[in-house]
Short mmCIF file of C-alpha atoms in Angstrom, two decimals:
data_model
loop_
_atom_site.label_atom_id
_atom_site.label_comp_id
_atom_site.label_asym_id
_atom_site.label_seq_id
_atom_site.Cartn_x
_atom_site.Cartn_y
_atom_site.Cartn_z
CA MET A 13 137.02 92.95 122.69
CA ASP A 14 133.83 91.86 124.39
CA PHE A 15 130.58 92.32 122.48
CA THR A 16 128.47 90.64 125.17
CA PRO A 17 125.55 93.01 125.81
CA SER A 18 125.23 94.46 129.27
CA GLU A 19 122.04 93.84 131.21
CA GLU A 20 120.72 97.25 130.13
CA GLN A 21 121.62 96.69 126.47
CA ALA A 22 119.97 93.26 126.42
CA ALA A 23 116.86 94.70 128.04
CA ALA A 24 116.65 97.48 125.45
CA GLN A 25 117.08 94.98 122.62
CA GLY A 26 114.42 92.69 124.05
CA LEU A 27 111.96 95.55 124.49
CA ALA A 28 112.62 96.73 120.94
CA ALA A 29 112.11 93.22 119.56
CA ARG A 30 108.75 92.94 121.32
CA ILE A 31 107.45 96.35 120.21
CA PHE A 32 108.61 96.02 116.62
CA GLY A 33 107.40 92.44 116.43
CA ASP A 34 103.95 93.33 117.74
CA LEU A 35 103.35 96.59 115.90
CA SER A 36 105.46 96.67 112.73
CA THR A 37 103.29 94.24 110.81
CA HIS A 38 102.91 93.91 107.06
CA GLU A 39 99.41 95.37 107.28
CA ARG A 40 100.54 98.44 109.22
CA LEU A 41 103.49 99.01 106.91
CA THR A 42 101.21 98.79 103.90
CA ALA A 43 98.84 101.31 105.46
CA ALA A 44 101.72 103.69 106.25
CA GLY A 45 102.77 103.84 102.59
CA THR A 46 105.87 106.01 102.33
CA GLY A 47 105.25 107.82 105.60
CA THR A 48 106.16 107.21 109.22
CA ASP A 49 104.11 104.97 111.49
CA ALA A 50 103.25 107.70 113.99
CA GLU A 51 101.61 105.36 116.49
CA LEU A 52 104.62 103.07 116.53
CA TRP A 53 106.91 106.04 117.07
CA LYS A 54 104.77 107.15 120.04
CA GLU A 55 104.94 103.64 121.48
CA LEU A 56 108.72 103.55 121.21
CA CYS A 57 109.08 106.93 122.88
CA ALA A 58 106.60 106.04 125.61
CA ALA A 59 108.67 102.92 126.31
CA GLY A 60 111.75 105.15 126.65
CA LEU A 61 113.83 103.53 123.90
CA PRO A 62 115.23 106.73 122.33
CA ALA A 63 116.10 108.08 125.78
CA ALA A 64 117.80 104.79 126.72
CA VAL A 65 120.44 105.29 124.02
CA GLU A 66 122.37 107.67 126.25
CA ASP A 67 122.72 104.86 128.79
CA VAL A 68 123.23 101.83 126.52
CA GLY A 69 125.64 103.57 124.16
CA LEU A 70 126.21 103.04 120.47
CA LEU A 71 126.43 99.26 120.85
CA GLY A 72 123.04 99.28 122.54
CA LEU A 73 121.65 101.40 119.72
CA VAL A 74 123.04 98.98 117.13
CA LEU A 75 121.27 96.12 118.90
CA VAL A 76 117.98 98.04 118.93
CA LEU A 77 118.34 99.03 115.27
CA GLU A 78 118.88 95.40 114.33
CA GLU A 79 115.41 94.72 115.65
CA GLN A 80 114.00 97.63 113.66
CA GLY A 81 115.69 96.35 110.51
CA ARG A 82 114.21 92.87 110.91
CA THR A 83 110.73 94.35 110.49
CA THR A 84 111.68 97.42 108.37
CA ALA A 85 109.69 99.54 110.85
CA GLN A 86 109.08 103.02 109.44
CA VAL A 87 110.18 105.25 112.32
CA PRO A 88 113.00 107.85 112.49
CA LEU A 89 114.80 106.05 115.33
CA ALA A 90 118.30 105.85 113.85
CA ALA A 91 118.28 109.44 112.60
CA THR A 92 116.97 110.92 115.86
CA CYS A 93 119.44 108.98 117.98
CA VAL A 94 122.52 109.56 115.82
CA TYR A 95 122.00 113.12 114.62
CA GLY A 96 120.12 114.27 117.70
CA LEU A 97 120.65 112.50 121.01
CA LEU A 98 124.19 111.20 120.57
CA ALA A 99 125.46 114.21 118.60
CA VAL A 100 124.15 116.77 121.09
CA ALA A 101 125.19 114.72 124.11
CA ALA A 102 128.75 114.37 122.77
CA HIS A 103 129.34 117.78 121.19
CA GLY A 104 126.72 120.17 122.54
CA THR A 105 127.27 122.81 125.16
CA PRO A 106 125.67 122.32 128.60
CA GLU A 107 122.98 124.82 127.57
CA GLN A 108 122.30 122.96 124.31
CA ARG A 109 122.04 119.63 126.12
CA ASP A 110 119.64 121.03 128.70
CA ARG A 111 117.46 122.61 126.00
CA LEU A 112 117.48 120.01 123.22
CA LEU A 113 117.83 116.59 124.81
CA PRO A 114 114.52 116.42 126.71
CA GLY A 115 112.44 116.77 123.54
CA LEU A 116 114.59 114.25 121.68
CA ARG A 117 114.24 111.80 124.54
CA ASP A 118 110.45 111.89 124.72
CA GLY A 119 109.85 112.09 120.96
CA THR A 120 108.34 115.57 120.84
CA ALA A 121 111.40 116.53 118.78
CA VAL A 122 112.70 114.50 115.85
CA ALA A 123 116.19 114.96 114.43
CA THR A 124 117.81 114.01 111.16
CA GLY A 125 121.06 114.83 109.41
CA ALA A 126 122.16 116.30 106.09
CA PHE A 127 125.13 113.93 105.79
CA PRO A 128 127.73 113.40 104.51
CA ALA A 129 129.10 116.83 103.59
CA ARG A 130 129.19 117.12 99.78
CA GLY A 131 129.68 120.86 99.41
CA GLY A 132 126.01 121.69 98.92
CA VAL A 133 125.81 124.04 101.91
CA HIS A 134 128.07 127.03 102.49
CA ILE A 135 128.37 129.86 105.00
CA ALA A 136 128.02 133.46 103.87
CA LYS A 137 130.00 136.34 105.35
CA ASP A 138 127.09 137.19 107.61
CA GLY A 139 127.20 133.68 109.10
CA ALA A 140 124.01 132.50 107.40
CA LEU A 141 123.70 129.13 105.68
CA TYR A 142 122.83 128.84 101.98
CA GLY A 143 122.50 125.87 99.68
CA SER A 144 120.61 122.63 99.32
CA VAL A 145 120.90 118.92 100.00
CA PRO A 146 119.16 116.70 97.39
CA TRP A 147 117.61 114.37 99.93
CA VAL A 148 117.61 114.00 103.69
CA PRO A 149 116.07 110.92 105.37
CA TRP A 150 113.04 111.50 107.59
CA LEU A 151 113.10 115.22 106.79
CA ARG A 152 109.31 115.33 106.57
CA ASP A 153 109.11 114.33 110.25
CA ALA A 154 112.07 116.30 111.57
CA THR A 155 111.93 119.32 113.83
CA HIS A 156 115.73 119.69 113.77
CA VAL A 157 118.34 118.95 111.10
CA LEU A 158 122.04 118.54 111.78
CA VAL A 159 123.62 120.16 108.72
CA ALA A 160 127.23 119.60 107.65
CA ASP A 161 128.58 122.55 105.64
CA ALA A 162 131.26 122.43 102.94
CA GLN A 163 134.01 122.90 105.57
CA ARG A 164 132.52 120.07 107.67
CA GLY A 165 131.21 122.36 110.35
CA LEU A 166 128.04 121.24 112.12
CA TRP A 167 124.91 123.35 112.46
CA ILE A 168 121.54 122.68 114.05
CA VAL A 169 118.73 124.04 111.91
CA ARG A 170 115.05 124.11 112.80
CA THR A 171 112.75 122.98 110.04
CA GLY A 172 110.14 125.48 111.18
CA ASP A 173 112.40 128.41 110.35
CA PRO A 174 111.01 130.50 107.44
CA ASP A 175 114.40 130.31 105.68
CA VAL A 176 114.27 126.50 105.64
CA THR A 177 112.32 124.61 102.98
CA ALA A 178 111.68 120.87 102.95
CA VAL A 179 110.42 119.56 99.61
CA PRO A 180 109.09 115.96 99.81
CA VAL A 181 110.96 113.46 97.66
CA GLU A 182 110.52 109.73 97.24
CA THR A 183 113.53 107.48 97.73
CA THR A 184 114.06 103.76 97.19
CA ALA A 185 113.00 103.00 100.75
CA PRO A 186 110.01 104.79 102.33
CA TRP A 187 112.01 107.04 104.65
CA SER A 188 109.81 110.19 104.58
CA ALA A 189 112.68 111.98 102.85
CA GLY A 190 112.84 115.52 101.56
CA ARG A 191 115.03 117.98 99.72
CA LEU A 192 116.50 120.53 102.13
CA VAL A 193 116.86 124.12 100.92
CA LEU A 194 118.56 126.74 103.11
CA ASP A 195 118.16 130.38 102.12
CA GLY A 196 120.04 132.48 104.64
CA VAL A 197 119.12 130.60 107.79
CA LEU A 198 121.11 131.32 110.94
CA GLY A 199 121.99 127.88 112.23
CA GLU A 200 123.14 126.98 115.70
CA ARG A 201 126.75 125.85 115.86
CA LEU A 202 127.45 122.38 117.28
CA GLY A 203 130.91 121.20 118.20
CA ASN A 204 132.61 124.63 118.19
CA GLY A 205 133.54 124.21 114.54
CA GLN A 206 135.99 121.36 115.23
CA PRO A 207 136.38 118.97 112.24
CA GLN A 208 136.61 116.07 114.65
CA ALA A 209 132.98 116.59 115.63
CA TYR A 210 131.92 115.96 112.03
CA ALA A 211 134.13 112.86 111.78
CA ASP A 212 132.72 111.50 115.02
CA VAL A 213 129.08 111.99 114.01
CA LEU A 214 129.70 110.46 110.58
CA ALA A 215 131.44 107.42 112.08
CA THR A 216 128.61 107.04 114.57
CA ALA A 217 126.03 107.26 111.79
CA ARG A 218 127.84 104.72 109.61
CA THR A 219 128.03 102.28 112.51
CA ALA A 220 124.38 102.72 113.47
CA PHE A 221 123.07 102.34 109.93
CA ALA A 222 125.29 99.27 109.44
CA GLY A 223 123.51 97.79 112.45
CA LEU A 224 120.20 98.65 110.80
CA GLN A 225 121.38 96.93 107.61
CA ALA A 226 122.31 93.82 109.62
CA GLY A 227 118.72 93.65 110.83
CA VAL A 228 117.31 94.22 107.34
CA CYS A 229 119.45 91.37 106.01
CA ALA A 230 118.54 89.07 108.90
CA GLY A 231 114.86 89.74 108.26
CA SER A 232 115.22 89.10 104.54
CA LEU A 233 117.10 85.87 105.14
CA ALA A 234 114.56 84.67 107.73
CA ARG A 235 111.76 85.16 105.21
CA ALA A 236 113.74 83.32 102.54
CA VAL A 237 114.43 80.40 104.88
CA HIS A 238 110.76 80.14 105.83
CA HIS A 239 109.72 80.22 102.18
CA THR A 240 112.19 77.59 100.99
CA VAL A 241 111.45 75.27 103.91
CA THR A 242 107.67 75.39 103.49
CA ARG A 243 107.39 75.50 99.70
CA GLU A 244 107.74 72.20 97.87
CA GLN A 245 108.81 71.47 94.33
CA PHE A 246 108.77 67.96 92.80
CA GLY A 247 107.62 66.56 96.12
CA ARG A 248 110.33 68.02 98.37
CA PRO A 249 111.06 71.38 100.03
CA LEU A 250 113.05 73.92 98.03
CA SER A 251 115.54 74.08 100.90
CA THR A 252 116.78 70.57 100.08
CA ASN A 253 118.27 71.78 96.79
CA GLN A 254 122.02 72.30 97.09
CA GLY A 255 121.96 75.58 95.16
CA VAL A 256 119.39 77.01 97.58
CA LEU A 257 121.40 75.88 100.60
CA LEU A 258 124.61 77.44 99.31
CA ARG A 259 122.92 80.73 98.45
CA ALA A 260 121.32 80.92 101.90
CA ALA A 261 124.62 80.01 103.60
CA ASP A 262 126.44 82.78 101.75
CA ALA A 263 123.74 85.24 102.76
CA HIS A 264 124.06 84.14 106.38
CA MET A 265 127.83 84.66 106.39
CA ASP A 266 127.44 88.09 104.78
CA THR A 267 124.87 89.06 107.41
CA GLU A 268 127.17 87.95 110.21
CA ALA A 269 130.03 89.96 108.71
CA ILE A 270 127.89 93.11 108.72
CA ARG A 271 126.83 92.44 112.30
CA VAL A 272 130.27 91.74 113.77
CA THR A 273 131.95 94.72 112.08
CA ALA A 274 129.15 97.00 113.32
CA TYR A 275 129.54 95.57 116.83
CA GLU A 276 133.30 96.18 116.78
CA ALA A 277 132.94 99.79 115.63
CA ALA A 278 130.22 100.46 118.23
CA TRP A 279 132.22 98.82 121.03
CA ARG A 280 135.31 100.87 120.21
CA HIS A 281 133.20 104.04 120.10
CA ASP A 282 131.75 103.34 123.53
CA GLU A 283 135.20 102.52 124.91
CA GLN A 284 136.55 105.79 123.40
CA ARG A 285 139.21 103.92 121.47
CA GLY A 286 138.59 105.58 118.11
CA CYS A 287 136.45 103.86 115.52
CA GLU A 288 136.77 105.73 112.23
CA GLU A 289 138.49 102.85 110.43
CA GLN A 290 136.14 100.29 111.95
CA ALA A 291 133.08 102.38 111.04
CA LEU A 292 134.25 102.53 107.43
CA THR A 293 134.78 98.77 107.46
CA ALA A 294 131.26 98.22 108.79
CA ALA A 295 129.86 100.61 106.20
CA TRP A 296 131.66 98.75 103.40
CA TRP A 297 130.25 95.41 104.53
CA ALA A 298 126.79 96.95 104.92
CA SER A 299 126.95 98.25 101.36
CA GLU A 300 128.58 95.36 99.51
CA ALA A 301 127.34 92.38 101.51
CA GLY A 302 123.98 93.98 102.24
CA THR A 303 123.24 94.24 98.54
CA ARG A 304 124.08 90.59 98.02
CA VAL A 305 121.89 89.44 100.89
CA VAL A 306 118.71 91.32 99.92
CA HIS A 307 119.13 90.22 96.30
CA ALA A 308 119.48 86.63 97.48
CA GLY A 309 116.45 86.97 99.73
CA GLN A 310 114.29 88.12 96.85
CA HIS A 311 115.78 85.58 94.43
CA LEU A 312 115.18 82.65 96.79
CA HIS A 313 111.49 83.51 96.80
CA GLY A 314 111.36 82.72 93.09
CA GLY A 315 108.36 84.20 91.33
CA THR A 316 106.92 85.33 94.67
CA GLY A 317 109.90 87.63 95.08
CA ALA A 318 108.82 89.56 91.99
CA ASP A 319 105.60 90.62 93.75
CA LEU A 320 106.11 94.25 94.79
CA ASP A 321 103.54 93.82 97.56
CA HIS A 322 105.33 90.89 99.19
CA PRO A 323 107.07 91.70 102.53
CA VAL A 324 110.46 90.52 101.24
CA HIS A 325 110.43 93.29 98.63
CA ARG A 326 110.43 95.85 101.43
CA HIS A 327 113.68 94.37 102.75
CA PHE A 328 115.08 94.61 99.23
CA LEU A 329 114.21 98.31 99.04
CA TRP A 330 115.69 99.06 102.46
CA GLY A 331 118.84 97.12 101.67
CA ARG A 332 119.40 99.03 98.45
CA GLN A 333 118.74 102.36 100.18
CA LEU A 334 121.25 101.54 102.92
CA ASP A 335 123.73 100.39 100.28
CA ALA A 336 124.24 103.94 99.04
CA TYR A 337 123.45 105.98 102.16
CA LEU A 338 126.55 107.67 103.67
CA GLY A 339 128.65 106.39 100.78
CA CYS A 340 128.40 103.32 98.56
CA GLY A 341 130.95 100.50 98.77
CA GLY A 342 133.46 101.97 96.34
CA GLU A 343 133.40 105.40 97.95
CA VAL A 344 133.78 103.98 101.44
CA LEU A 345 136.62 101.69 100.36
CA GLU A 346 138.48 104.61 98.80
CA GLU A 347 138.03 106.66 101.97
CA LEU A 348 139.26 103.76 104.09
CA GLY A 349 142.31 103.33 101.87
CA LEU A 350 143.22 107.00 102.14
CA LEU A 351 142.77 106.89 105.91
CA LEU A 352 145.01 103.83 106.25
CA ALA A 353 147.63 105.36 103.98
CA HIS A 354 147.61 108.55 106.03
CA SER A 355 147.94 106.58 109.26
CA SER A 356 150.84 104.61 107.80
CA GLN A 357 152.66 107.80 106.79
CA GLU A 358 152.16 109.28 110.25
CA GLY A 359 153.54 106.12 111.85
CA ALA A 360 156.63 106.18 109.61
CA SER A 361 157.46 109.83 110.30
#
């Protein structure tokens, strides 16, 4: 395994770090509230970052999303890339790719996904989709939604369709989410109904959002380190206390575990070696370790961490949102166990 970024991947990561660092400031995030930073999204698309994902692969996307997570930038980058660009590029027909990818590349179209499949959407005899999904990230911004039905088939649905309703909901993190209601909409099939298409998109999403969690944790830890180094108590910096050092060290190791497992899953995906087990492993670390890190980041700020307007609290909210998205730690661990058991039985037969 070689996780060394290619020249193109490093360039995309560097560009993302500069744009997010310059534009995703505390003041802009405060002004955005629970909505998307539209100007930042335009800047990212003008710089060609969403379009670059097709060239830099999933590992390149993970590197870019790390930079987004460091600043908790409120843009639908992960959702558009995973449920739009990568899903259509991998499983769409030539006609679908020609029609849908240009808008997703330049940002005039925004995609999200109603994932994972929990049985809330079903297909009627006439082929129409009915049902609802309690919350879908970035739904308020989306022009297209990749819907997974109860049988794990994939459908592209346009939010502008009269049979599609998006009801705004507020989630832990400000992800412009909404409740998706489908009332007889005729979706567009993606992946020819093959279950493997659903598994591939879900593994890709878990890997990408684990990369985002790695960035969120790195940002939280960086803020905690800055606070404990600069704030003094009894005439010396807080960082000189052994308890503070140990807590920060544990958070660092947890962050690195999230990062390296996300890198491995992304690398295997790009090398077409199969990454379902690795994606579940990355998702488990993102859930379990991610929760520990953002709690530590807020705790190490002491009383300042209790201020809901402090930037570190935003990392806490994102970390908790990512903890449960696409399956919390216990759910993911159970799924991984079943997958390993099934693989073991196949190998023995």
